[in-house]
mmCIF file of C-alpha atoms and ligand atoms in Angstrom:
data_model
loop_
_atom_site.group_PDB
_atom_site.id
_atom_site.type_symbol
_atom_site.label_atom_id
_atom_site.label_comp_id
_atom_site.label_asym_id
_atom_site.label_seq_id
_atom_site.Cartn_x
_atom_site.Cartn_y
_atom_site.Cartn_z
ATOM 1 C CA MET A 1 5.380 -83.763 109.510
ATOM 2 C CA THR A 2 4.902 -87.553 108.170
ATOM 3 C CA PRO A 3 6.329 -90.526 110.142
ATOM 4 C CA ALA A 4 8.635 -90.894 107.264
ATOM 5 C CA GLN A 5 9.897 -87.611 107.678
ATOM 6 C CA HIS A 6 10.429 -87.776 111.657
ATOM 7 C CA GLY A 7 12.317 -91.205 110.785
ATOM 8 C CA THR A 8 14.516 -89.176 108.370
ATOM 9 C CA PHE A 9 15.129 -86.673 111.259
ATOM 10 C CA GLU A 10 16.127 -89.348 113.839
ATOM 11 C CA VAL A 11 18.563 -90.972 110.972
ATOM 12 C CA TYR A 12 19.759 -87.356 110.417
ATOM 13 C CA LEU A 13 20.149 -86.846 114.229
ATOM 14 C CA SER A 14 22.352 -90.176 114.940
ATOM 15 C CA GLU A 15 24.641 -89.703 111.808
ATOM 16 C CA LEU A 16 25.421 -86.008 113.230
ATOM 17 C CA ARG A 17 26.264 -87.446 116.394
ATOM 18 C CA ARG A 18 28.302 -90.365 114.964
ATOM 19 C CA TRP A 19 30.531 -88.132 112.637
ATOM 20 C CA ALA A 20 30.724 -85.139 115.154
ATOM 21 C CA SER A 21 32.418 -87.787 117.565
ATOM 22 C CA GLN A 22 35.335 -88.132 114.892
ATOM 23 C CA MET A 23 35.680 -84.438 113.551
ATOM 24 C CA ASN A 24 34.888 -81.056 114.182
ATOM 25 C CA LEU A 25 31.408 -80.882 112.472
ATOM 26 C CA THR A 26 29.384 -78.787 114.836
ATOM 27 C CA GLY A 27 29.555 -77.231 118.333
ATOM 28 C CA LEU A 28 25.878 -78.730 118.860
ATOM 29 C CA ARG A 29 26.948 -81.888 120.777
ATOM 30 C CA THR A 30 23.852 -83.124 122.812
ATOM 31 C CA GLU A 31 20.697 -84.581 121.399
ATOM 32 C CA GLN A 32 18.820 -81.820 122.757
ATOM 33 C CA ALA A 33 21.101 -79.011 121.446
ATOM 34 C CA ILE A 34 21.043 -80.338 118.162
ATOM 35 C CA ILE A 35 17.122 -80.550 117.881
ATOM 36 C CA ARG A 36 16.696 -77.460 119.642
ATOM 37 C CA GLU A 37 19.650 -74.976 118.176
ATOM 38 C CA GLY A 38 19.901 -77.234 114.930
ATOM 39 C CA PHE A 39 16.451 -78.492 113.699
ATOM 40 C CA LEU A 40 14.207 -76.265 115.512
ATOM 41 C CA ARG A 41 15.708 -72.956 114.660
ATOM 42 C CA SER A 42 16.560 -74.153 111.020
ATOM 43 C CA LEU A 43 12.731 -74.731 110.757
ATOM 44 C CA ALA A 44 11.932 -71.033 111.789
ATOM 45 C CA CYS A 45 13.308 -69.983 108.327
ATOM 46 C CA ARG A 46 9.852 -70.867 107.140
ATOM 47 C CA ALA A 47 8.628 -67.763 108.614
ATOM 48 C CA ALA A 48 10.536 -65.585 105.520
ATOM 49 C CA PHE A 49 10.187 -68.399 103.096
ATOM 50 C CA GLU A 50 7.302 -70.020 101.015
ATOM 51 C CA PRO A 51 8.517 -73.875 99.976
ATOM 52 C CA THR A 52 6.722 -74.415 96.758
ATOM 53 C CA PRO A 53 7.460 -77.161 94.477
ATOM 54 C CA SER A 54 9.638 -75.183 91.809
ATOM 55 C CA VAL A 55 11.490 -72.904 94.271
ATOM 56 C CA LYS A 56 15.472 -72.921 93.990
ATOM 57 C CA ALA A 57 17.184 -72.687 97.294
ATOM 58 C CA ILE A 58 20.860 -72.610 98.346
ATOM 59 C CA ASP A 59 22.320 -72.608 101.812
ATOM 60 C CA VAL A 60 25.686 -70.869 101.635
ATOM 61 C CA GLY A 61 28.047 -72.372 104.291
ATOM 62 C CA SER A 62 25.735 -75.268 105.243
ATOM 63 C CA GLY A 63 28.167 -76.745 107.807
ATOM 64 C CA ALA A 64 26.297 -79.671 109.295
ATOM 65 C CA GLY A 65 23.075 -78.696 107.300
ATOM 66 C CA PHE A 66 21.923 -76.161 108.856
ATOM 67 C CA PRO A 67 19.477 -74.961 107.807
ATOM 68 C CA GLY A 68 19.466 -76.218 104.078
ATOM 69 C CA LEU A 69 19.343 -80.277 105.081
ATOM 70 C CA VAL A 70 16.734 -79.446 107.733
ATOM 71 C CA LEU A 71 14.329 -77.640 105.272
ATOM 72 C CA LYS A 72 15.107 -80.011 102.745
ATOM 73 C CA ILE A 73 13.899 -82.797 104.798
ATOM 74 C CA ALA A 74 10.912 -80.768 105.994
ATOM 75 C CA TYR A 75 10.128 -79.435 102.647
ATOM 76 C CA PRO A 76 11.063 -82.325 99.994
ATOM 77 C CA ASP A 77 9.592 -80.518 97.123
ATOM 78 C CA ILE A 78 11.999 -77.700 97.099
ATOM 79 C CA ASP A 79 15.244 -77.880 95.229
ATOM 80 C CA MET A 80 18.200 -77.428 97.283
ATOM 81 C CA VAL A 81 21.894 -76.709 97.136
ATOM 82 C CA LEU A 82 24.120 -76.980 100.063
ATOM 83 C CA LEU A 83 27.218 -75.031 99.580
ATOM 84 C CA GLU A 84 30.321 -75.982 101.773
ATOM 85 C CA PRO A 85 34.176 -75.269 100.934
ATOM 86 C CA ARG A 86 35.332 -77.468 103.927
ATOM 87 C CA ARG A 87 35.964 -80.772 102.722
ATOM 88 C CA LYS A 88 35.133 -82.887 105.831
ATOM 89 C CA ARG A 89 32.023 -81.188 106.239
ATOM 90 C CA ALA A 90 31.074 -81.513 102.210
ATOM 91 C CA THR A 91 31.958 -85.445 102.553
ATOM 92 C CA PHE A 92 29.534 -85.601 105.485
ATOM 93 C CA LEU A 93 26.840 -83.834 103.849
ATOM 94 C CA ARG A 94 27.184 -85.769 100.728
ATOM 95 C CA SER A 95 27.237 -89.163 102.857
ATOM 96 C CA THR A 96 24.144 -87.951 104.774
ATOM 97 C CA ILE A 97 22.280 -86.990 101.709
ATOM 98 C CA ARG A 98 22.619 -90.556 100.167
ATOM 99 C CA ARG A 99 22.064 -92.313 103.781
ATOM 100 C CA LEU A 100 18.661 -90.246 104.113
ATOM 101 C CA GLY A 101 17.903 -91.303 100.281
ATOM 102 C CA LEU A 102 17.024 -87.465 99.560
ATOM 103 C CA ILE A 103 16.643 -86.176 95.761
ATOM 104 C CA GLY A 104 16.655 -82.740 94.799
ATOM 105 C CA VAL A 105 19.459 -81.772 97.042
ATOM 106 C CA GLN A 106 23.249 -81.855 96.359
ATOM 107 C CA CYS A 107 26.322 -80.509 98.264
ATOM 108 C CA ILE A 108 28.811 -78.173 96.181
ATOM 109 C CA GLN A 109 32.174 -78.035 97.817
ATOM 110 C CA ALA A 110 33.196 -74.529 96.781
ATOM 111 C CA ARG A 111 33.232 -71.014 98.414
ATOM 112 C CA VAL A 112 30.454 -68.741 97.492
ATOM 113 C CA GLU A 113 32.781 -66.317 95.587
ATOM 114 C CA GLU A 114 33.411 -68.974 93.206
ATOM 115 C CA LEU A 115 29.834 -69.729 92.321
ATOM 116 C CA CYS A 116 29.092 -66.054 91.881
ATOM 117 C CA GLY A 117 31.045 -65.959 88.640
ATOM 118 C CA ASN A 118 29.534 -69.050 87.262
ATOM 119 C CA PRO A 119 26.239 -68.433 84.592
ATOM 120 C CA GLU A 120 24.703 -71.712 86.110
ATOM 121 C CA HIS A 121 24.374 -70.154 89.536
ATOM 122 C CA ARG A 122 24.358 -66.424 89.207
ATOM 123 C CA GLY A 123 20.968 -64.637 89.515
ATOM 124 C CA SER A 124 19.219 -68.532 89.626
ATOM 125 C CA TYR A 125 18.170 -68.699 93.214
ATOM 126 C CA ASP A 126 14.791 -67.760 94.769
ATOM 127 C CA ALA A 127 15.910 -68.327 98.148
ATOM 128 C CA VAL A 128 19.395 -67.975 99.707
ATOM 129 C CA PHE A 129 20.073 -69.189 103.286
ATOM 130 C CA ALA A 130 23.053 -68.396 105.495
ATOM 131 C CA ARG A 131 23.259 -68.992 108.974
ATOM 132 C CA ALA A 132 26.602 -67.864 111.316
ATOM 133 C CA VAL A 133 28.746 -67.401 108.336
ATOM 134 C CA GLY A 134 29.504 -63.646 108.694
ATOM 135 C CA SER A 135 28.305 -60.353 109.548
ATOM 136 C CA VAL A 136 24.897 -59.257 107.588
ATOM 137 C CA PRO A 137 26.348 -56.497 105.125
ATOM 138 C CA ASP A 138 29.629 -59.357 104.621
ATOM 139 C CA VAL A 139 27.270 -62.016 103.769
ATOM 140 C CA ALA A 140 24.771 -59.774 101.727
ATOM 141 C CA ARG A 141 27.614 -58.626 99.695
ATOM 142 C CA MET A 142 29.315 -62.204 98.843
ATOM 143 C CA VAL A 143 25.722 -63.865 98.234
ATOM 144 C CA GLU A 144 23.701 -61.080 96.611
ATOM 145 C CA PRO A 145 24.826 -62.181 92.863
ATOM 146 C CA LEU A 146 23.265 -65.484 93.476
ATOM 147 C CA LEU A 147 19.596 -63.916 93.704
ATOM 148 C CA LYS A 148 17.075 -64.014 91.053
ATOM 149 C CA PRO A 149 15.604 -60.475 90.552
ATOM 150 C CA ASP A 150 12.843 -61.419 92.964
ATOM 151 C CA GLY A 151 15.040 -63.827 95.191
ATOM 152 C CA ARG A 152 15.220 -63.420 99.050
ATOM 153 C CA LEU A 153 17.994 -63.723 101.212
ATOM 154 C CA ILE A 154 17.310 -65.230 104.479
ATOM 155 C CA LEU A 155 19.916 -64.803 107.251
ATOM 156 C CA GLN A 156 19.806 -66.401 110.445
ATOM 157 C CA ALA A 157 21.006 -63.689 112.975
ATOM 158 C CA GLY A 158 21.458 -62.914 116.632
ATOM 159 C CA GLN A 159 19.420 -60.216 118.581
ATOM 160 C CA GLY A 160 22.472 -57.755 117.981
ATOM 161 C CA ALA A 161 22.252 -57.931 114.140
ATOM 162 C CA ARG A 162 18.378 -57.741 114.475
ATOM 163 C CA ASP A 163 18.685 -54.551 116.432
ATOM 164 C CA SER A 164 21.369 -52.838 114.318
ATOM 165 C CA LEU A 165 19.382 -53.197 111.024
ATOM 166 C CA PRO A 166 18.099 -49.531 111.103
ATOM 167 C CA SER A 167 21.719 -48.588 110.917
ATOM 168 C CA LEU A 168 22.728 -51.123 108.361
ATOM 169 C CA ARG A 169 20.301 -50.189 106.231
ATOM 170 C CA PRO A 170 21.864 -47.304 104.036
ATOM 171 C CA LEU A 171 25.174 -49.625 103.679
ATOM 172 C CA LEU A 172 22.575 -52.486 102.331
ATOM 173 C CA ALA A 173 20.790 -49.929 100.130
ATOM 174 C CA THR A 174 24.239 -49.544 98.423
ATOM 175 C CA LEU A 175 24.225 -52.964 97.350
ATOM 176 C CA GLY A 176 20.665 -52.192 95.947
ATOM 177 C CA LEU A 177 19.077 -54.417 98.879
ATOM 178 C CA ARG A 178 16.327 -53.658 101.560
ATOM 179 C CA ALA A 179 16.079 -55.306 104.773
ATOM 180 C CA ASP A 180 13.241 -56.441 107.054
ATOM 181 C CA SER A 181 13.582 -58.830 109.965
ATOM 182 C CA ARG A 182 11.185 -61.309 111.640
ATOM 183 C CA GLU A 183 11.137 -62.824 115.266
ATOM 184 C CA VAL A 184 10.115 -66.484 115.547
ATOM 185 C CA PRO A 185 9.133 -67.580 118.823
ATOM 186 C CA ALA A 186 10.827 -70.872 120.237
ATOM 187 C CA PRO A 187 8.490 -73.612 120.685
ATOM 188 C CA ASP A 188 9.433 -73.803 124.510
ATOM 189 C CA THR A 189 9.816 -71.071 127.059
ATOM 190 C CA GLY A 190 12.949 -70.019 128.489
ATOM 191 C CA THR A 191 14.688 -70.445 124.949
ATOM 192 C CA PRO A 192 15.259 -67.349 123.039
ATOM 193 C CA PRO A 193 13.295 -66.424 119.710
ATOM 194 C CA THR A 194 15.288 -67.084 116.160
ATOM 195 C CA TYR A 195 15.672 -63.815 114.498
ATOM 196 C CA LEU A 196 15.867 -63.657 110.817
ATOM 197 C CA VAL A 197 17.102 -60.855 108.580
ATOM 198 C CA VAL A 198 15.383 -60.952 105.356
ATOM 199 C CA LEU A 199 16.942 -58.850 102.348
ATOM 200 C CA GLU A 200 15.335 -58.296 98.675
ATOM 201 C CA ARG A 201 16.244 -56.437 95.766
ATOM 202 C CA ALA A 202 15.041 -52.926 96.390
ATOM 203 C CA ASP A 203 14.040 -52.371 92.924
ATOM 204 C CA HIS A 204 11.982 -55.229 92.923
HETATM 205 C C1 SAM B 301 29.996 -71.337 111.883
HETATM 206 S S1 SAM B 301 29.735 -72.504 110.444
HETATM 207 C C2 SAM B 301 27.949 -72.354 110.269
HETATM 208 C C3 SAM B 301 27.577 -73.777 109.817
HETATM 209 C C4 SAM B 301 25.999 -73.894 109.566
HETATM 210 N N1 SAM B 301 25.509 -72.920 108.676
HETATM 211 C C5 SAM B 301 25.311 -73.745 111.255
HETATM 212 O O1 SAM B 301 24.663 -72.564 111.391
HETATM 213 O O2 SAM B 301 25.531 -74.673 111.835
HETATM 214 C C6 SAM B 301 30.265 -71.310 108.823
HETATM 215 C C7 SAM B 301 30.439 -72.281 107.654
HETATM 216 O O3 SAM B 301 30.619 -71.295 106.693
HETATM 217 C C8 SAM B 301 31.363 -72.109 105.912
HETATM 218 N N2 SAM B 301 31.940 -70.867 104.935
HETATM 219 C C9 SAM B 301 32.967 -69.743 105.459
HETATM 220 N N3 SAM B 301 32.954 -68.926 104.542
HETATM 221 C C10 SAM B 301 32.252 -69.286 103.604
HETATM 222 C C11 SAM B 301 32.307 -68.980 102.094
HETATM 223 N N4 SAM B 301 33.097 -67.800 101.523
HETATM 224 N N5 SAM B 301 31.328 -69.462 101.149
HETATM 225 C C12 SAM B 301 30.840 -70.424 101.337
HETATM 226 N N6 SAM B 301 30.947 -70.983 102.691
HETATM 227 C C13 SAM B 301 31.838 -70.639 103.728
HETATM 228 C C14 SAM B 301 32.511 -72.617 106.806
HETATM 229 O O4 SAM B 301 33.321 -73.550 106.063
HETATM 230 C C15 SAM B 301 31.465 -73.127 107.724
HETATM 231 O O5 SAM B 301 31.156 -74.452 107.591
#
């Protein structure tokens, strides 16, 4: 990353800490927790995603911006939507996008179910991210309509979700999805890896 991107992460970190002291924004309180669990784990999504310039991505249930805002700072060429239904969180995301001077990223305040029926969004995304929004089958069912035919859904999941993938495959197949997983080692020893569940249309 460039020094400018490092600077952007520093401002994002200070905005997160400032807003989190006034509202329920994220459970990550310390600088170390935000960097390790927020920034670095979000960046682990890169293992399942090619950030080419024309890529259209959406982060469903972005909360404080994990992983969507982190990915946008790291890969500025991607076109990113941060979807967040809670008003205060959406206000934080919009304010932070402005404060960081980012272009090609917008926050939409809505539930994913509302977007799925909208032709502007339905079948429009190359990459759909979701972290800590629900179980793998529930999230897959909710967000699958947003995917382009060759799009990819990238879920940050716990080890349990990754381990239960074999038993979930028949259910995911009924949604027309095939599942794979990635394990991304943490940069420091003693921190568990990041587990990604990657879903694609089975007929692609
Ligand atoms: C536990 S938080 C996780 C936030 C962030 N992804 C993270 O990992 O820190 C779950 C977020 O999903 C949002 N959410 C819940 N249901 C949703 C839905 N149906 N559509 C879009 N977002 C939803 C909530 O408002 C909340 O901010």
